[in-house]
């Protein structure tokens, strides 16, 4: 396992070693501990966890800057996967993480009820948030309010292909009755949001899944050159224009409500101070903003902290420094 330290105000080696030890075991679970009655905590020294990919790094840095502005001392660490950082979040070794509502709800549901448990995430944000908070609370976790930014699966076609067949939505593609080779990950063959869902919800004729990954350069190039007709990517992919692609709207809401949500350890970071500091982001952050910030890191090679700072300064959420 690898922990990449992105130190800001301080580095706490002992804490990171303890986190690594926790990750190697099952992790301290707060399940089945009964009703939580203690007041939410308000530690002034907080650790923010990132899942180690560009968007998660960016959101962690945004959270850190907002919390620092509110008077907290903050460290940011990048942890390789949810299997490591979620138990650490429960134990209080990590205090805050950026998450995605439907994905995290289904992950906690599988953890509590088994891998075969029926999904609780859905396109309905209110229902998804209710399920997520119900699953998170017994673990000592509080899920803060979601904003407008959503990182969902999305499907793109070549702009010339869309123009030729008058396509703006996935419904349009289904009605066109065109054979479609889909560039995506291997799992797309079985996942309900991917090939099966496209067939069932939209009537799209998926004749093959080309296993080139989700939103990879190779997948987008395959659509660009006509080898495939559509690619699975995400709503925050800022590079599709570079490949001459356009997104088709998910007009029947096949995809789940994967709105960005902060998740906090209630005993250490469940206070109104943390909630209000991070809640300020909900007034400004959009899916397009996230895509733009991702592009600045991935294409322009800017540091996530610099991009996060510039964004918050531009929105007047922190003073220019």
XYZ file of C-alpha atoms in Angstrom:
321
model
C 0.000 0.000 0.000
C 1.171 3.528 -0.673
C 0.420 6.744 1.125
C 1.453 9.865 -0.762
C 1.788 12.716 1.711
C 0.738 16.163 0.550
C 1.744 18.126 3.603
C 0.380 21.587 4.202
C 0.669 22.947 7.727
C 2.370 19.925 9.314
C 3.386 16.271 8.847
C 2.461 13.716 11.466
C 4.513 10.585 10.744
C 3.129 8.610 13.659
C -0.417 9.207 12.458
C 0.396 8.004 8.965
C 2.041 4.861 10.304
C -1.034 4.176 12.388
C -3.229 4.727 9.330
C -1.157 2.209 7.379
C -1.527 -0.306 10.190
C -5.270 0.221 10.232
C -5.468 -0.329 6.472
C -3.766 -3.708 6.840
C -6.467 -4.940 9.199
C -10.221 -4.866 8.984
C -10.345 -1.354 10.423
C -12.197 -0.170 13.522
C -15.861 -0.352 12.652
C -18.481 1.577 14.554
C -21.317 -0.641 13.341
C -23.985 -1.787 15.729
C -22.883 0.544 18.488
C -26.380 1.807 19.181
C -27.715 5.332 18.982
C -25.095 8.085 18.931
C -25.866 10.673 21.587
C -22.559 12.524 22.070
C -22.310 16.055 20.713
C -20.497 16.445 17.368
C -16.788 17.137 17.770
C -14.884 20.202 16.631
C -11.182 19.391 16.562
C -9.151 22.356 15.342
C -6.553 20.060 13.753
C -8.008 18.055 10.897
C -6.741 15.551 8.338
C -8.390 15.476 4.929
C -8.158 12.329 2.852
C -7.985 12.134 -0.924
C -8.520 8.984 -2.985
C -5.423 9.788 -5.026
C -6.901 10.716 -8.421
C -6.974 14.216 -9.863
C -10.503 15.230 -8.942
C -10.268 13.852 -5.413
C -6.929 15.639 -4.916
C -8.509 18.883 -6.105
C -11.536 18.589 -3.844
C -9.345 17.740 -0.851
C -7.270 20.872 -1.472
C -10.431 22.974 -1.853
C -11.736 21.619 1.462
C -8.400 22.327 3.121
C -8.337 25.945 1.986
C -11.918 26.553 3.113
C -11.246 24.983 6.507
C -8.031 26.951 6.952
C -9.979 30.097 6.155
C -12.378 29.099 8.958
C -9.538 28.763 11.474
C -8.655 25.076 11.289
C -5.156 23.616 10.977
C -5.225 21.095 8.149
C -3.177 18.251 6.666
C -4.029 16.573 3.363
C -3.018 12.975 2.698
C -3.660 10.901 -0.402
C -4.705 7.286 0.185
C -4.858 4.751 -2.604
C -8.414 3.476 -2.256
C -11.698 3.508 -0.353
C -10.920 0.193 1.365
C -8.126 2.021 3.213
C -9.500 5.499 3.825
C -13.034 4.609 4.895
C -11.977 2.605 7.990
C -9.517 5.385 8.789
C -12.357 7.882 8.525
C -14.395 5.823 10.976
C -11.501 5.669 13.447
C -10.747 9.405 13.266
C -7.321 9.035 11.660
C -8.856 10.878 8.718
C -11.478 13.501 9.501
C -12.894 14.586 6.129
C -13.062 13.065 2.645
C -14.747 14.172 -0.597
C -17.117 11.451 -1.760
C -19.816 10.745 -4.346
C -23.303 10.181 -2.958
C -24.614 7.144 -4.852
C -21.275 5.372 -5.144
C -20.499 5.760 -1.443
C -24.022 4.718 -0.459
C -23.709 1.505 -2.452
C -20.223 0.871 -1.061
C -21.377 1.231 2.550
C -24.438 -0.868 1.789
C -22.303 -3.689 0.418
C -19.994 -3.419 3.419
C -22.921 -3.673 5.830
C -25.142 -6.125 3.975
C -22.878 -8.073 1.650
C -21.691 -7.733 -1.917
C -24.996 -9.049 -3.267
C -27.101 -6.429 -1.459
C -29.504 -4.539 -3.710
C -28.102 -1.096 -4.603
C -29.445 1.856 -2.637
C -27.950 4.561 -4.852
C -30.297 5.829 -7.543
C -30.873 8.799 -9.867
C -33.054 10.277 -7.080
C -30.731 12.502 -5.041
C -33.043 12.799 -2.032
C -33.544 9.036 -1.784
C -29.834 8.419 -2.278
C -28.861 10.894 0.433
C -31.379 9.401 2.858
C -29.964 5.919 2.307
C -26.385 7.174 2.546
C -26.936 9.009 5.805
C -28.747 6.009 7.298
C -25.769 3.782 6.470
C -23.138 6.310 7.544
C -24.531 7.288 10.955
C -23.911 3.965 12.779
C -20.286 4.174 11.650
C -19.809 7.553 13.303
C -19.870 9.363 9.982
C -21.823 12.459 9.000
C -22.613 13.204 5.363
C -22.835 16.934 4.705
C -25.127 18.495 2.132
C -24.417 17.852 -1.555
C -23.829 20.684 -3.972
C -24.589 21.013 -7.668
C -21.413 19.328 -8.913
C -21.952 15.782 -10.173
C -19.391 13.297 -11.445
C -21.497 10.743 -13.271
C -20.877 8.307 -16.047
C -21.512 9.963 -19.401
C -21.487 8.920 -23.033
C -19.888 10.825 -25.892
C -19.932 10.492 -29.666
C -18.026 12.243 -32.415
C -19.432 15.718 -33.091
C -19.614 14.873 -36.806
C -21.565 11.690 -36.011
C -23.974 13.609 -33.785
C -24.526 16.221 -36.496
C -25.014 13.639 -39.246
C -27.696 11.756 -37.277
C -29.167 14.740 -35.395
C -28.222 13.406 -31.951
C -28.456 15.448 -28.761
C -29.601 12.866 -26.233
C -29.236 9.157 -25.605
C -32.905 8.835 -26.504
C -32.091 10.271 -29.941
C -29.463 7.578 -30.422
C -31.909 4.857 -29.425
C -34.542 6.130 -31.832
C -31.963 6.299 -34.650
C -31.572 2.494 -34.504
C -27.872 2.706 -35.296
C -25.480 -0.154 -34.461
C -23.099 1.126 -31.776
C -19.695 -0.144 -30.722
C -19.044 1.255 -27.259
C -15.526 1.991 -25.989
C -15.604 1.344 -22.241
C -14.241 -0.849 -19.470
C -14.698 -4.619 -19.383
C -17.312 -4.311 -16.659
C -19.599 -2.333 -18.991
C -20.934 -5.593 -20.396
C -22.662 -6.342 -17.084
C -23.086 -3.024 -15.252
C -26.709 -1.792 -15.277
C -25.646 1.809 -15.936
C -23.667 0.790 -19.021
C -24.475 -1.560 -21.937
C -27.498 -3.311 -20.343
C -28.958 0.021 -19.195
C -28.392 1.677 -22.559
C -30.283 -1.162 -24.221
C -33.094 -1.361 -21.661
C -33.626 2.354 -20.945
C -32.880 3.851 -24.347
C -33.177 0.979 -26.828
C -29.624 1.605 -28.080
C -28.265 -1.230 -30.200
C -24.935 -1.967 -28.487
C -23.355 -4.506 -30.829
C -20.028 -4.714 -28.976
C -18.097 -3.298 -26.047
C -14.539 -2.358 -26.978
C -12.530 -2.791 -23.727
C -10.417 0.345 -23.826
C -11.254 1.702 -20.362
C -13.409 4.527 -19.045
C -12.575 7.845 -20.699
C -9.041 6.823 -21.620
C -7.174 8.452 -24.471
C -7.336 5.183 -26.414
C -11.106 4.961 -25.942
C -11.696 8.515 -27.112
C -9.365 8.075 -30.066
C -11.322 4.981 -31.116
C -14.471 7.113 -31.374
C -12.613 9.977 -32.981
C -11.325 7.757 -35.797
C -14.632 5.903 -36.264
C -13.504 2.523 -34.946
C -16.181 2.869 -32.251
C -19.282 5.045 -32.225
C -19.515 5.974 -28.523
C -17.297 6.165 -25.448
C -18.053 5.855 -21.749
C -16.493 8.783 -19.895
C -17.610 11.119 -17.079
C -19.457 14.409 -16.799
C -16.292 16.100 -15.509
C -14.107 15.010 -18.445
C -12.764 18.281 -19.825
C -10.838 16.711 -22.719
C -13.642 15.520 -24.988
C -13.447 18.683 -27.108
C -9.834 17.852 -27.891
C -11.013 14.641 -29.550
C -13.901 16.253 -31.428
C -16.496 14.577 -29.207
C -19.752 15.738 -27.621
C -21.744 14.336 -24.711
C -25.238 12.971 -25.296
C -27.636 14.005 -22.530
C -28.826 11.289 -20.149
C -32.395 12.511 -20.591
C -34.046 9.504 -18.916
C -31.653 9.609 -15.938
C -30.018 6.226 -16.248
C -27.067 7.337 -14.131
C -27.114 7.562 -10.350
C -26.979 10.779 -8.327
C -23.226 10.923 -7.787
C -23.195 14.450 -6.399
C -20.041 15.510 -4.586
C -20.533 15.295 -0.812
C -18.123 15.838 2.084
C -18.136 12.974 4.583
C -16.755 13.673 8.061
C -15.929 11.826 11.238
C -18.700 13.058 13.544
C -16.673 12.866 16.751
C -13.903 15.084 15.373
C -15.368 17.132 12.532
C -19.128 17.038 12.879
C -19.437 20.617 14.095
C -21.313 23.530 12.593
C -17.940 25.169 11.951
C -16.863 22.442 9.539
C -20.318 22.180 7.999
C -20.550 25.920 7.369
C -17.003 26.187 6.003
C -17.499 23.391 3.469
C -21.094 24.386 2.756
C -19.866 27.632 1.202
C -18.657 25.570 -1.746
C -22.207 24.466 -2.554
C -23.149 27.988 -3.603
C -20.615 28.044 -6.435
C -19.156 24.678 -7.501
C -20.659 23.196 -10.669
C -19.907 20.128 -12.760
C -18.359 22.401 -15.393
C -16.118 23.973 -12.736
C -14.849 20.536 -11.739
C -14.167 19.644 -15.355
C -12.230 22.865 -15.844
C -10.114 22.265 -12.746
C -9.408 18.676 -13.808
C -8.219 19.953 -17.164
C -5.865 22.456 -15.559
C -4.189 19.675 -13.591
C -4.199 16.919 -16.212
C -3.576 18.950 -19.372
C -1.898 22.119 -18.145
C 0.159 20.341 -15.455
C -0.768 22.769 -12.694
C -0.616 21.624 -9.079
C -3.987 20.732 -7.494
C -3.391 23.143 -4.605
C -2.666 26.033 -6.990
C -5.762 25.277 -9.071
C -7.912 25.006 -5.947
C -6.602 28.303 -4.587
C -7.157 30.137 -7.864
C -10.693 28.805 -8.086
C -11.674 29.807 -4.556
C -10.096 33.243 -5.005
C -12.031 33.733 -8.235
C -15.267 32.913 -6.381
C -14.287 35.207 -3.489
C -14.440 32.365 -0.983
C -10.898 33.042 0.198
C -8.839 36.236 -0.067
C -6.211 36.566 -2.730
C -2.792 35.766 -1.369
